[in-house]
Each structure stands twice: as C-alpha cells, then as structure tokens.
Coordinates of C-alpha atoms in Angstrom, one line a residue:
Chain A
M1 CA 4.4 -52.3 -33.0
T2 CA 3.5 -54.6 -29.9
R3 CA 7.1 -55.2 -29.4
V4 CA 7.6 -51.3 -28.5
I5 CA 4.1 -50.6 -27.0
F6 CA 3.7 -53.8 -24.8
P7 CA 6.8 -53.3 -22.6
V8 CA 6.1 -49.5 -22.2
L9 CA 2.6 -50.3 -21.1
V10 CA 3.9 -52.8 -18.6
V11 CA 6.2 -50.3 -17.3
V12 CA 3.8 -47.6 -16.9
A13 CA 1.4 -50.1 -15.4
A14 CA 4.0 -50.9 -12.9
I15 CA 4.6 -47.3 -12.1
M16 CA 0.8 -46.9 -11.5
A17 CA 0.7 -49.9 -9.4
F18 CA 3.5 -48.6 -7.3
W19 CA 2.0 -45.0 -7.0
Y20 CA -1.2 -46.4 -5.5
A21 CA 0.8 -48.7 -3.1
A22 CA 2.8 -45.6 -2.2
C23 CA -0.2 -43.7 -1.3
I24 CA -1.1 -45.9 1.5
P25 CA 1.9 -45.5 3.7
M26 CA 2.1 -41.8 2.7
N27 CA -1.4 -40.9 3.8
I28 CA -2.4 -43.5 6.3
K29 CA -1.7 -41.5 9.3
F30 CA -4.2 -38.8 8.3
A31 CA -6.7 -41.3 7.1
L32 CA -6.5 -43.3 10.4
Q33 CA -7.0 -39.9 12.3
T34 CA -10.1 -39.0 10.3
A35 CA -11.6 -42.6 10.5
E36 CA -11.1 -42.6 14.2
R37 CA -12.9 -39.4 14.7
Q38 CA -15.9 -40.8 12.7
G39 CA -16.0 -43.8 15.0
A40 CA -14.1 -46.5 13.4
V41 CA -11.9 -48.9 15.4
I42 CA -8.3 -48.3 14.7
S43 CA -5.4 -50.3 16.0
P44 CA -3.7 -48.8 17.9
E45 CA -6.3 -46.3 19.4
G46 CA -5.2 -42.7 19.9
V47 CA -3.2 -40.3 17.8
Q48 CA -0.6 -40.2 20.6
A49 CA 0.0 -43.9 20.4
R50 CA 0.5 -43.8 16.6
R51 CA 2.6 -40.8 16.4
D52 CA 5.8 -42.4 16.4
M53 CA 5.1 -45.7 14.5
S54 CA 6.2 -46.4 11.2
A55 CA 3.7 -45.8 8.4
F56 CA 4.2 -49.2 7.0
V57 CA 3.3 -51.0 10.4
L58 CA 0.1 -48.8 10.7
A59 CA -0.8 -49.6 7.1
A60 CA -0.4 -53.4 7.8
R61 CA -2.6 -53.2 10.9
N62 CA -5.3 -51.3 9.5
P63 CA -6.1 -52.7 5.9
G64 CA -9.7 -51.6 6.2
Q65 CA -8.5 -48.0 5.8
W66 CA -6.6 -48.3 2.7
A67 CA -9.3 -47.0 0.6
Q68 CA -9.5 -43.7 2.5
T69 CA -5.8 -43.0 1.6
W70 CA -6.7 -42.7 -1.9
E71 CA -9.8 -40.2 -1.3
Q72 CA -8.3 -37.4 0.8
A73 CA -8.9 -33.7 0.1
K74 CA -5.2 -32.9 0.8
P75 CA -3.2 -35.9 0.9
R76 CA 0.6 -36.2 1.1
L77 CA 0.7 -38.1 -2.1
P78 CA -2.6 -37.9 -4.1
A79 CA -3.6 -41.0 -6.1
P80 CA -3.5 -40.7 -10.1
H81 CA -7.2 -40.7 -10.4
Q82 CA -7.4 -37.6 -8.1
I83 CA -5.0 -35.7 -10.3
V84 CA -6.9 -36.8 -13.5
Q85 CA -10.1 -35.6 -11.7
E86 CA -8.6 -32.3 -10.7
L87 CA -7.3 -31.9 -14.4
W88 CA -10.8 -32.5 -15.7
K89 CA -12.3 -30.2 -13.2
T90 CA -9.9 -27.3 -14.1
T91 CA -9.8 -27.8 -17.9
V92 CA -13.1 -28.9 -19.0
D93 CA -15.6 -27.9 -16.4
V94 CA -14.5 -24.3 -16.0
K95 CA -14.4 -21.7 -18.7
P96 CA -11.1 -21.3 -20.0
T97 CA -10.9 -17.5 -19.4
S98 CA -11.6 -18.3 -15.7
K99 CA -8.6 -17.8 -13.2
R100 CA -9.4 -21.1 -11.8
S101 CA -8.7 -22.8 -15.2
L102 CA -5.6 -24.6 -16.0
V103 CA -6.2 -23.9 -19.7
F104 CA -5.9 -20.0 -19.0
H105 CA -2.7 -20.6 -16.9
G106 CA -1.2 -23.0 -19.2
W107 CA -1.8 -20.3 -22.0
V108 CA -0.1 -17.7 -19.9
T109 CA 3.0 -19.9 -19.6
L110 CA 2.8 -21.2 -23.1
S111 CA 2.8 -17.6 -24.7
A112 CA 5.7 -16.5 -22.6
T113 CA 7.7 -19.7 -23.4
L114 CA 6.9 -19.4 -27.1
A115 CA 7.8 -15.6 -27.1
G116 CA 11.2 -16.3 -25.2
F117 CA 11.9 -19.4 -27.4
A118 CA 11.6 -17.4 -30.5
I119 CA 13.8 -14.5 -29.3
G120 CA 16.3 -17.0 -28.1
S121 CA 16.5 -19.2 -30.8
V122 CA 16.6 -16.5 -33.5
G123 CA 19.2 -14.6 -31.5
G124 CA 21.2 -17.8 -30.9
I125 CA 21.3 -18.7 -34.8
L126 CA 22.3 -15.1 -35.6
L127 CA 25.3 -15.2 -33.0
A128 CA 26.2 -18.7 -34.4
V129 CA 26.4 -17.1 -38.0
G130 CA 28.5 -14.3 -36.7
I131 CA 30.8 -16.8 -34.8
V132 CA 31.4 -19.0 -37.9
H133 CA 32.2 -15.9 -40.2
S134 CA 34.5 -14.1 -37.9
R135 CA 37.6 -15.5 -36.2
A136 CA 37.7 -12.8 -33.6
M137 CA 34.0 -13.4 -32.5
D138 CA 34.5 -17.2 -32.6
M139 CA 37.7 -16.9 -30.3
S140 CA 36.1 -14.3 -27.8
V141 CA 32.5 -15.5 -27.4
M142 CA 32.7 -19.1 -28.0
P143 CA 34.6 -20.1 -24.7
W144 CA 32.0 -18.0 -22.9
A145 CA 29.1 -19.5 -24.6
I146 CA 30.4 -23.0 -23.5
A147 CA 31.2 -22.0 -20.0
S148 CA 28.0 -20.3 -19.6
Q149 CA 26.2 -23.7 -19.9
T150 CA 27.9 -25.1 -16.7
I151 CA 26.3 -22.1 -14.7
P152 CA 23.0 -22.3 -13.0
I153 CA 21.6 -19.5 -14.9
L154 CA 18.2 -19.9 -13.5
A155 CA 19.6 -18.5 -10.3
I156 CA 19.2 -15.0 -11.7
A157 CA 15.5 -15.4 -12.6
P158 CA 13.9 -13.8 -9.3
M159 CA 16.5 -10.8 -10.0
I160 CA 15.5 -10.2 -13.6
I161 CA 11.8 -10.3 -12.6
V162 CA 12.2 -7.7 -9.8
V163 CA 14.6 -5.3 -12.0
L164 CA 12.1 -5.3 -14.8
A165 CA 9.3 -4.8 -12.5
S166 CA 11.1 -1.6 -11.2
F167 CA 11.1 -0.3 -14.7
G168 CA 7.3 -1.1 -15.2
V169 CA 8.0 -3.9 -17.3
Q170 CA 5.5 -6.7 -16.1
G171 CA 3.7 -9.5 -17.4
L172 CA 4.7 -11.6 -20.4
M173 CA 8.1 -9.9 -21.2
P174 CA 10.3 -10.7 -17.9
K175 CA 9.5 -14.3 -18.2
A176 CA 10.2 -14.4 -21.9
I177 CA 13.5 -12.9 -21.4
I178 CA 14.4 -15.5 -19.0
S179 CA 13.1 -18.2 -20.9
A180 CA 14.9 -16.5 -24.2
Y181 CA 18.2 -16.7 -22.2
L182 CA 17.8 -20.3 -21.3
S183 CA 17.2 -21.5 -24.8
F184 CA 19.7 -19.1 -26.5
F185 CA 23.0 -20.8 -25.5
P186 CA 22.2 -24.2 -26.4
V187 CA 21.1 -23.0 -29.7
V188 CA 24.3 -21.2 -30.4
V189 CA 26.3 -24.2 -29.4
G190 CA 24.4 -26.5 -31.6
M191 CA 24.2 -24.1 -34.6
V192 CA 27.9 -23.4 -34.7
K193 CA 28.5 -27.2 -34.7
G194 CA 26.0 -27.5 -37.5
L195 CA 27.3 -24.6 -39.6
R196 CA 30.8 -26.0 -39.4
S197 CA 29.6 -29.7 -40.2
P198 CA 30.4 -29.6 -43.9
S199 CA 33.3 -31.7 -44.7
A200 CA 36.6 -30.2 -46.0
M201 CA 35.8 -32.0 -49.2
D202 CA 32.4 -30.3 -49.5
M203 CA 34.0 -26.8 -48.9
D204 CA 36.8 -27.6 -51.5
L205 CA 33.9 -28.5 -53.9
V206 CA 32.1 -25.2 -53.6
R207 CA 35.5 -23.2 -53.8
T208 CA 36.3 -25.0 -57.0
W209 CA 32.9 -23.5 -58.2
S210 CA 34.2 -20.1 -56.9
A211 CA 31.2 -19.8 -54.8
T212 CA 31.1 -16.6 -52.7
R213 CA 30.9 -16.7 -49.0
A214 CA 27.1 -15.8 -49.2
Q215 CA 26.6 -18.5 -51.7
T216 CA 28.5 -21.2 -49.5
F217 CA 26.5 -20.1 -46.6
W218 CA 23.0 -20.3 -48.2
K219 CA 23.8 -23.4 -50.5
L220 CA 26.1 -25.5 -48.2
R221 CA 26.4 -24.5 -44.6
L222 CA 22.7 -23.6 -43.8
P223 CA 21.3 -26.8 -45.2
A224 CA 23.8 -28.8 -43.6
S225 CA 23.2 -27.1 -40.2
V226 CA 19.5 -28.1 -40.3
P227 CA 19.7 -31.4 -38.3
Y228 CA 21.8 -29.8 -35.7
L229 CA 19.5 -26.9 -35.4
F230 CA 16.5 -29.1 -34.7
A231 CA 18.3 -31.0 -32.3
S232 CA 19.2 -28.0 -30.2
L233 CA 15.8 -26.5 -30.6
K234 CA 14.5 -29.5 -28.7
I235 CA 16.8 -28.9 -25.9
G236 CA 16.1 -25.2 -26.2
V237 CA 12.3 -25.3 -26.0
A238 CA 12.4 -27.5 -22.7
A239 CA 14.8 -25.2 -21.3
S240 CA 12.5 -22.1 -22.2
L241 CA 9.7 -23.9 -20.5
V242 CA 11.6 -24.4 -17.3
G243 CA 12.7 -20.8 -17.5
T244 CA 9.1 -19.5 -17.7
I245 CA 8.0 -21.5 -14.9
V246 CA 10.9 -20.5 -12.5
G247 CA 10.4 -16.9 -13.9
E248 CA 6.7 -17.4 -12.8
L249 CA 7.7 -18.4 -9.0
P250 CA 8.8 -15.0 -7.5
A251 CA 6.2 -12.6 -8.9
G252 CA 4.3 -14.0 -11.6
G253 CA 1.5 -11.8 -11.3
G254 CA -0.8 -14.4 -10.1
Q255 CA -1.0 -16.3 -13.6
G256 CA 0.7 -19.2 -15.0
L257 CA 1.6 -22.8 -14.3
G258 CA 4.7 -21.8 -12.1
F259 CA 2.2 -19.7 -10.1
R260 CA -0.2 -22.6 -9.7
L261 CA 2.8 -24.6 -8.4
L262 CA 3.8 -22.1 -5.8
A263 CA 0.1 -21.2 -4.8
G264 CA -0.5 -25.1 -4.3
S265 CA 2.6 -25.3 -2.1
Y266 CA 1.5 -22.3 0.1
Y267 CA -1.9 -23.5 0.7
G268 CA -1.1 -27.3 0.9
Q269 CA -3.3 -28.0 -2.1
T270 CA -1.0 -31.1 -3.2
V271 CA -3.8 -32.2 -5.7
Q272 CA -3.4 -28.7 -7.5
I273 CA 0.5 -28.9 -7.5
W274 CA 0.2 -32.4 -8.9
A275 CA -2.3 -31.3 -11.7
A276 CA -0.1 -28.1 -12.6
L277 CA 2.9 -30.5 -12.6
L278 CA 1.2 -32.8 -15.0
A279 CA 0.2 -29.9 -17.3
T280 CA 3.6 -28.5 -17.6
A281 CA 4.7 -32.1 -18.6
V282 CA 2.1 -32.3 -21.2
L283 CA 3.2 -28.9 -22.4
A284 CA 6.7 -30.0 -22.5
A285 CA 6.1 -33.1 -24.2
G286 CA 3.8 -31.4 -26.7
L287 CA 6.4 -28.6 -27.5
V288 CA 9.2 -31.3 -28.0
A289 CA 6.9 -33.5 -30.1
L290 CA 5.8 -30.5 -32.3
I291 CA 9.5 -29.7 -33.1
G292 CA 9.9 -33.4 -33.8
V293 CA 7.2 -33.3 -36.3
L294 CA 8.7 -30.2 -37.9
E295 CA 12.0 -31.8 -38.0
R296 CA 10.8 -35.1 -39.7
G297 CA 8.9 -33.1 -42.3
T298 CA 11.7 -30.6 -43.0
L299 CA 14.3 -33.3 -43.2
K300 CA 12.2 -35.5 -45.5
R301 CA 11.7 -32.5 -47.8
M302 CA 15.3 -32.0 -48.0
G303 CA 16.1 -35.7 -48.7
L304 CA 18.0 -36.2 -45.4
S305 CA 15.5 -38.4 -43.5
R306 CA 16.9 -42.0 -42.5
Chain B
M1 CA 28.9 11.3 -20.3
A2 CA 32.8 11.2 -20.4
L3 CA 32.5 7.7 -18.8
V4 CA 30.2 6.5 -21.4
I5 CA 32.5 7.7 -24.2
A6 CA 35.4 6.0 -22.4
A7 CA 33.4 2.8 -22.3
L8 CA 32.6 2.9 -26.0
L9 CA 36.4 3.7 -26.9
F10 CA 37.6 0.8 -24.7
W11 CA 35.0 -1.5 -26.3
I12 CA 36.4 -0.5 -30.0
L13 CA 40.0 -0.7 -28.7
A14 CA 39.6 -4.2 -27.0
W15 CA 37.7 -5.4 -30.3
Y16 CA 40.3 -4.1 -32.5
L17 CA 43.0 -5.9 -30.3
N18 CA 41.0 -9.0 -30.5
V19 CA 40.7 -9.0 -34.3
K20 CA 44.3 -8.4 -34.7
L21 CA 45.3 -11.2 -32.3
S22 CA 42.9 -13.8 -33.7
N23 CA 44.0 -13.1 -37.5
G24 CA 47.6 -12.3 -36.6
P25 CA 50.6 -14.5 -37.1
A26 CA 50.2 -16.0 -33.7
R27 CA 46.7 -17.0 -34.1
G28 CA 47.2 -20.9 -33.7
T29 CA 49.2 -20.6 -30.4
R30 CA 47.4 -21.6 -26.9
A31 CA 48.5 -18.1 -25.6
V32 CA 46.3 -16.5 -28.0
A33 CA 43.5 -18.9 -27.7
L34 CA 43.6 -17.9 -24.0
A35 CA 44.1 -14.3 -24.2
V36 CA 41.2 -13.5 -26.7
P37 CA 38.3 -14.7 -24.3
V38 CA 39.9 -13.2 -21.4
V39 CA 40.3 -9.8 -23.2
F40 CA 36.5 -10.3 -24.1
G41 CA 35.6 -10.8 -20.5
V42 CA 37.5 -8.0 -19.2
T43 CA 36.1 -5.9 -21.8
I44 CA 32.6 -6.7 -20.7
L45 CA 33.3 -6.1 -17.0
V46 CA 35.0 -2.6 -17.9
V47 CA 32.2 -1.4 -20.2
W48 CA 29.7 -2.7 -17.6
E49 CA 31.7 -0.7 -14.8
L50 CA 31.9 2.6 -16.8
L51 CA 28.3 2.5 -18.2
V52 CA 26.8 1.8 -14.8
R53 CA 28.8 4.8 -13.4
G54 CA 28.5 6.9 -16.5
L55 CA 24.7 6.6 -16.6
N56 CA 24.2 6.7 -12.8
V57 CA 22.1 3.4 -12.9
P58 CA 20.9 2.9 -9.4
M59 CA 22.2 0.1 -7.5
V60 CA 18.9 -1.7 -7.2
V61 CA 18.9 -2.2 -10.9
L62 CA 22.4 -3.1 -11.7
P63 CA 25.5 -2.8 -9.4
P64 CA 28.8 -2.2 -10.8
P65 CA 31.2 -5.1 -10.8
S66 CA 33.5 -3.5 -8.5
Q67 CA 30.7 -3.0 -5.8
I68 CA 30.0 -6.9 -6.4
A69 CA 33.5 -7.7 -5.8
V70 CA 33.7 -5.6 -2.7
K71 CA 30.5 -7.4 -1.4
F72 CA 31.7 -10.7 -2.3
A73 CA 35.0 -10.2 -0.3
A74 CA 33.1 -8.7 2.6
S75 CA 30.4 -11.5 2.9
I76 CA 32.7 -14.6 2.4
P77 CA 31.6 -16.3 5.7
I78 CA 28.0 -16.3 4.6
L79 CA 28.6 -17.1 1.0
W80 CA 30.7 -20.1 2.5
T81 CA 27.9 -21.2 4.7
D82 CA 25.5 -21.1 1.7
F83 CA 28.0 -22.8 -0.3
V84 CA 28.0 -25.7 2.1
Q85 CA 24.3 -25.7 2.7
T86 CA 23.5 -25.9 -1.0
F87 CA 26.4 -27.3 -2.8
V88 CA 28.1 -29.8 -0.3
K89 CA 24.8 -31.0 1.6
G90 CA 22.2 -30.8 -1.1
V91 CA 24.1 -31.0 -4.4
L92 CA 26.7 -33.5 -3.8
S93 CA 24.7 -35.8 -1.8
G94 CA 21.9 -35.8 -4.2
Y95 CA 24.1 -36.2 -7.1
V96 CA 25.8 -39.3 -5.7
I97 CA 22.7 -40.9 -4.7
G98 CA 21.0 -40.2 -8.0
C99 CA 24.0 -41.4 -10.2
A100 CA 24.5 -44.5 -8.1
A101 CA 20.7 -45.3 -8.5
A102 CA 20.8 -44.7 -12.2
F103 CA 23.9 -47.1 -12.5
G104 CA 22.1 -49.7 -10.6
V105 CA 18.8 -49.4 -12.7
A106 CA 21.2 -49.2 -16.0
I107 CA 22.6 -52.7 -15.1
L108 CA 19.0 -54.1 -14.5
V109 CA 18.0 -52.5 -17.9
D110 CA 20.9 -53.9 -19.6
R111 CA 20.4 -57.7 -18.6
S112 CA 16.8 -57.6 -19.8
D113 CA 15.8 -56.8 -23.2
F114 CA 12.1 -56.3 -22.0
L115 CA 13.0 -53.7 -19.5
K116 CA 15.2 -52.1 -22.0
R117 CA 12.3 -51.4 -24.4
G118 CA 9.9 -50.7 -21.5
I119 CA 12.0 -48.4 -19.4
L120 CA 14.2 -46.5 -22.0
P121 CA 11.3 -44.6 -23.8
V122 CA 9.6 -43.8 -20.4
G123 CA 13.0 -42.6 -19.1
A124 CA 13.7 -40.7 -22.4
F125 CA 10.2 -39.0 -21.8
V126 CA 10.9 -38.0 -18.2
A127 CA 14.3 -36.8 -18.8
A128 CA 12.6 -34.1 -21.3
L129 CA 10.2 -32.9 -18.6
P130 CA 10.6 -29.9 -16.3
I131 CA 11.5 -31.9 -13.3
V132 CA 12.1 -28.8 -11.3
G133 CA 8.3 -28.7 -10.7
I134 CA 8.6 -31.6 -8.2
A135 CA 10.4 -29.0 -5.9
P136 CA 7.4 -27.9 -4.0
I137 CA 6.3 -31.5 -3.3
F138 CA 9.6 -32.7 -2.1
V139 CA 9.9 -29.7 0.0
M140 CA 6.5 -30.7 1.6
W141 CA 7.6 -34.3 2.0
F142 CA 11.2 -34.0 3.2
N143 CA 10.8 -30.6 5.1
V144 CA 12.8 -27.5 4.3
G145 CA 16.3 -29.0 5.3
W146 CA 18.9 -30.0 2.8
Q147 CA 17.2 -33.3 2.3
S148 CA 14.6 -32.0 0.3
K149 CA 17.0 -30.4 -2.1
A150 CA 19.1 -33.6 -2.3
A151 CA 15.9 -35.5 -3.1
V152 CA 15.2 -33.0 -5.8
V153 CA 18.7 -33.5 -7.2
V154 CA 18.4 -37.2 -7.1
V155 CA 15.2 -37.1 -9.4
M156 CA 16.6 -34.6 -11.8
V157 CA 20.1 -36.4 -12.2
F158 CA 18.5 -39.9 -12.5
F159 CA 16.9 -39.9 -16.0
P160 CA 19.6 -38.1 -18.0
M161 CA 22.1 -40.8 -16.3
L162 CA 20.0 -43.7 -17.0
V163 CA 19.6 -42.8 -20.5
N164 CA 23.3 -42.0 -21.0
I165 CA 24.6 -45.0 -19.0
T166 CA 22.4 -47.6 -21.0
A167 CA 23.3 -46.0 -24.3
G168 CA 26.8 -46.2 -23.3
L169 CA 26.5 -49.9 -22.4
Q170 CA 25.3 -50.8 -25.8
E171 CA 28.7 -49.3 -27.4
T172 CA 30.6 -52.3 -27.8
S173 CA 30.5 -53.9 -31.4
A174 CA 29.2 -57.5 -31.9
M175 CA 32.7 -58.6 -32.6
Q176 CA 34.1 -57.3 -29.3
R177 CA 31.4 -59.2 -27.4
D178 CA 31.9 -62.3 -29.4
Q179 CA 35.6 -62.2 -28.6
M180 CA 34.6 -62.1 -24.9
K181 CA 32.5 -65.2 -25.4
T182 CA 35.1 -67.0 -27.1
W183 CA 37.2 -66.4 -23.8
A184 CA 34.3 -67.9 -21.9
A185 CA 33.9 -64.6 -20.0
T186 CA 31.1 -64.3 -17.6
Y187 CA 28.5 -61.5 -17.8
W188 CA 30.3 -59.6 -15.1
Q189 CA 33.9 -60.2 -16.5
G190 CA 32.5 -58.8 -19.9
F191 CA 30.9 -56.0 -18.1
W192 CA 34.0 -54.7 -16.2
K193 CA 36.6 -55.5 -18.7
L194 CA 35.0 -54.4 -21.8
R195 CA 31.4 -52.9 -21.8
L196 CA 31.9 -50.5 -18.7
P197 CA 35.2 -49.0 -20.1
A198 CA 33.4 -48.7 -23.5
A199 CA 30.6 -47.0 -21.9
M200 CA 32.7 -44.3 -20.0
P201 CA 32.4 -41.5 -22.7
F202 CA 28.7 -41.8 -22.4
V203 CA 28.7 -42.0 -18.5
F204 CA 30.7 -38.7 -18.3
N205 CA 28.6 -37.1 -20.9
G206 CA 25.7 -37.8 -18.6
L207 CA 27.6 -36.8 -15.4
K208 CA 28.4 -33.5 -17.1
I209 CA 25.1 -32.6 -18.1
S210 CA 23.7 -33.7 -14.7
S211 CA 26.1 -31.4 -12.8
T212 CA 24.5 -28.4 -14.2
M213 CA 20.9 -29.7 -13.6
A214 CA 21.8 -30.8 -10.0
L215 CA 22.8 -27.2 -9.2
I216 CA 19.7 -25.7 -10.7
G217 CA 17.5 -28.3 -9.1
A218 CA 18.9 -27.4 -5.6
I219 CA 18.9 -23.7 -6.1
V220 CA 15.3 -23.6 -7.3
A221 CA 14.0 -26.1 -4.7
E222 CA 15.3 -23.5 -2.1
F223 CA 12.8 -20.9 -3.6
F224 CA 10.1 -23.0 -2.2
G225 CA 11.4 -23.1 1.3
S226 CA 14.7 -23.2 3.1
P227 CA 16.4 -23.1 6.4
I228 CA 18.1 -19.7 6.9
A229 CA 21.1 -20.6 4.7
G230 CA 21.7 -21.8 1.0
M231 CA 22.2 -20.1 -2.3
G232 CA 18.7 -20.1 -3.5
F233 CA 17.5 -18.7 -0.1
R234 CA 20.0 -16.0 -0.1
I235 CA 19.2 -14.9 -3.6
S236 CA 15.3 -14.7 -3.1
T237 CA 15.6 -13.0 0.2
S238 CA 18.1 -10.5 -1.2
V239 CA 16.0 -9.7 -4.0
G240 CA 13.3 -9.0 -1.6
Q241 CA 15.5 -6.6 0.2
L242 CA 16.6 -5.2 -3.3
A243 CA 20.2 -5.9 -2.0
L244 CA 21.3 -6.7 -5.5
D245 CA 25.1 -6.8 -4.9
M246 CA 24.4 -9.6 -2.6
V247 CA 22.5 -11.4 -5.3
W248 CA 25.2 -11.0 -7.8
A249 CA 27.7 -12.2 -5.3
E250 CA 25.6 -15.4 -4.8
I251 CA 25.4 -15.7 -8.5
V252 CA 29.3 -15.5 -8.6
V253 CA 29.4 -18.3 -6.2
A254 CA 26.9 -20.4 -8.2
A255 CA 28.8 -19.8 -11.5
L256 CA 32.2 -20.7 -9.7
S257 CA 30.8 -24.0 -8.1
G258 CA 29.1 -24.9 -11.3
S259 CA 32.1 -24.5 -13.4
L260 CA 34.6 -25.9 -10.9
F261 CA 32.3 -29.0 -10.7
Y262 CA 32.1 -29.3 -14.3
G263 CA 35.9 -28.7 -14.6
A264 CA 36.6 -31.6 -12.1
L265 CA 34.3 -34.0 -13.9
A266 CA 36.4 -33.0 -17.4
L267 CA 39.5 -33.6 -15.8
L268 CA 38.4 -37.0 -14.5
E269 CA 37.0 -37.8 -17.9
R270 CA 40.4 -37.1 -19.4
G271 CA 42.0 -39.3 -17.1
V272 CA 39.6 -42.4 -17.5
T273 CA 38.9 -42.1 -21.2
Y274 CA 42.2 -41.1 -22.4
W275 CA 41.7 -43.8 -25.1
H276 CA 38.8 -42.0 -26.6
P277 CA 39.3 -40.1 -30.0
S278 CA 37.7 -36.9 -28.5
Q279 CA 40.6 -36.8 -26.0
R280 CA 43.3 -36.8 -28.6
R281 CA 45.5 -33.7 -28.7

C-alpha cells in the first residue's frame, strides 16, 4: 500500500508547493500596490516604476509581501486554501437550496448530466444491438459513428440551447440532450465492439446447440459485451458532464456549475471559478468512480473479475 | 405535404438499396463498403432538405442543407480567417507544445520508477476531469488572443498524451530489453531503437484522441472571450443573431478540420507503424 500511496502523496505535495510558489509572481503586482497604499515601503516605489518589471524580480526584491499574495480577494491565481475556504463557505455554510450554494448548482448540473447520460447510453446500446444484427445498418451507420468522434460536437451546444429555447424548452432538457449526444457515440462504438467480442469458436458452439439469434444474444453476446460496456460508460459519463457544463455556458438560466464558471469569469471572481472547477472535478471523479464500483461488482458476480 | 411524402419515399427506397447492396453478391467489395455509407449520408441530407421545406421549418430553427451550402460558399473568406485563427494558431501550436511537453515528462517518468508510481495515477485522474473548465481562467491570464486558446489546448492534450506515451514505453518484453542489454546498449540506444518504435501504436492512439480534444478546447475557450475571429466566436455570435446558416457553415468547417486532422494522423500512423498487426490488410 505505501508503495502506491507514498509516491502519489509526494507528487501531490510537490504540486501544492509549486502552486503556492506560483501564486507569488502571479499576484505580486497587486499585492505590492495594496501594500504601498497602506504605507508599506516597497522597492522600487510607485506603480509606474514597477509596471514593466518582471514579476519574478519584484517578488525577489519584496520578500516581505509574499504572504499578501495568498490572501487577496480577487487574485490572478488563488492559493489552494482560499479555494478550499470558498468551497466550504458555499457548500456547508449556506443552505443547499440557496442560489449561492455550490450544492444547488452541482445538483442542477448533476441531474442534467445523469438524464443525458441515461438517454445517451440506452440509445447507444440499442443502436449497437441494431448494428450487430443488421448488415445494412452496420455498413451505413458505423462509418458515420466513427467519423463523428473526430468532430468537435460540442460546437453545436450553443445552437441546440437557443433552438430549443425558441420552442419553449428550457431548464434541464436542452442540457441533457447535449450531454446525451456526447455520451451516445462512445457507447455505440464500445458496445458494438463488445457484442462482437465472442470468438468464432464460441459462436460455433452455440450454433451446434442450435441456439436462436435471441438466445445467442442474451446468453453469449450480451454477457460478453459487459466489460466493453463499462469501459465505454466511463468515457461516456465524463463526456456527458463536459457536455452539460458547456451547455450551461450560453443560456444556462443562471444555474449550474457551468454558469458559475461563466459568472465568475464575467465578474473576475477567480476564487469562485476555481471552486466551481474543483466541484466539477469532484463530480467527474465521483461519477467515474461510481461506474468503476458498479463495474467491479458486476464483473465479480459474473465471474469475470481478474 | 407532397415533399414530406417524397422524403419518406426516398428514405424507404435508399434503405432498400442499402439492404440489397450490403446483403447482395458484391457485399465484400470495397466499392460497396464505400457506397453504403455514402448512400446513407446522402439520404439524410435529402430527407433533411425535403422535410425542412415540406414542413416550412423556419430558418432560425433548422436551415436546409442547400442554404447552408450557399452560405458556406458565400462566406469562404470569413470561414478561412476563423479557421486560421482557431485551428492554425490556437489548436496546432497548442497541440505541438502539449505533445512535446508530455513527451519530455514521459521520458522523465520512464527513467524513474518513483515518478512512475507517483505521476501516473495523478495523470490518469486529471485526464478524466472536465479540463475545458480552465478555459475562463486561461482567457483571464493570457488575454483573449489565440495564446489563451493554445494554452487550454496544451493542458487538454498533455494528460492523455502522457498516459499513452508512458504506457507505450512499457510495451517491450523483458526478453527484448535483455537482448538490448547483452548488446551493451545505452539507455538512449535502447530508447531510440527498441522502446520508442514499440511505443508508437500507443503514441498515435494518444495523438488521435487528443486531436479531437484540442479542437474542442480551442472552440470552447473562444466562448469565454476572443478577438473578432475564430470558429467558437463566430458560432456564439451567430447564434445570438439567430443566423443559424452561418452556425452550420462553421460547424461544417469544424467537422472538416477535425476529420482531416484525424485522417492525417491516421495516414502518418500507417506509415510509422506499418509493422503492427492492426495495420495489416
């Protein structure tokens, strides 16, 4: 266990140290300006003299002001503890139903993501079943499904939001459609691969038992596809979340983590942006981990775990 | 109404043709393998056109493909500036920097077992996160020009590349490495002659995955602020003006550049990893 945990901890600690160190040159100019206004002696004096100087030189000449770079209200790069404080303030201190609560925005994003992910993955599985059983469908749809993965589908997100809004569809559904669209193709491609994964020998075996197509599907193809399904579900759920967040950017109705990102960038609330970003990271990691747990449980029950 | 019926009829006929083609005597040939998806694609375009015209769908909801094509042809200079701004300046520069950085770190990771056990789990974790979220921060740091888009692309590309290159560098078998050792090969000789070529299928897998992510990153970053050019900028402003034909023309540009980028990488892959089983024909 220590063989795994210790190096990871060291790397994380190194990242944190680098982060705090990076805050100094990133925020030093504003820190010096504030300190000078409050009467501290800064070298060199005056904003004009410092304007064209490198942040590293300024930081080296004013070591006394370093602490200030970790405590600003609107820093260019907030220190980790500021982000954690903001997260604490917006999740624990405010009521979860309040518009200032990240739990509220997180729930808006999560529900749209889950709805979209459910639609996208069920649709993807159904299409994959069709593709495996119909040659015509395979040959017509499959090249497009693969090609569509090379296309930046997210570009159409703002358009979908606006078009659906013109039909009076607002709130959860437009975002869910974008996120469904994003999780759809990875699931199709992975599931087709999985349904085709039984070897020729397995297929011959069920044929010698004169199994029908339905029996072959339920007893051989479907169980064989489960590992592939979970692998593509993990990709799909991460894509769904990205889709929802981007869908919240243009006209999110003032709700959701994507909206928090946008609002933060409009008003220069950097700490709020970073807190929203960290919340999306936690959400993504949680969703992928949840599918991982389901995967392990299912494969174990099927006797497929390694 | 006649147009709607025509659309239905066309759909049925085309589907019948595809079923015949894909189950007919020529089904194994390359011509059929190419013709069937083309027929399917054309069907979608024709049905789209007929339905939009037949049902009088307003332009602000869904423009017909013919109108998109006209708009595309009429605004090639604008589309070209947007392409240069987003793809050539933002995506390509960020892609090259990100891949090169990932390569450098991958070699460091490869040389140290401690770093391998420390960085890889962190890298795999970050690769699964919605990294596009850093776009507003980078737009704030590097201003609205293409530099901020390139920076977003660098971060988006870096982690999948790192994970893939490191996995690839471990692809050689112990026996092959022992062989190198018996020839008294230095680390770098073994690296260039054995391990890097063996890693190439993984490297290209990473390059192909990142090519799509790079384009997405650049376009989404432009939603947060951009000079008055760029694919993401044009899409978000045209949506605001309800000029959906322009949006679709821009989406065609994005799709074309995305698939050409991917196609170029796939060609390169075939040249470099001709020895790999997946490339056998």
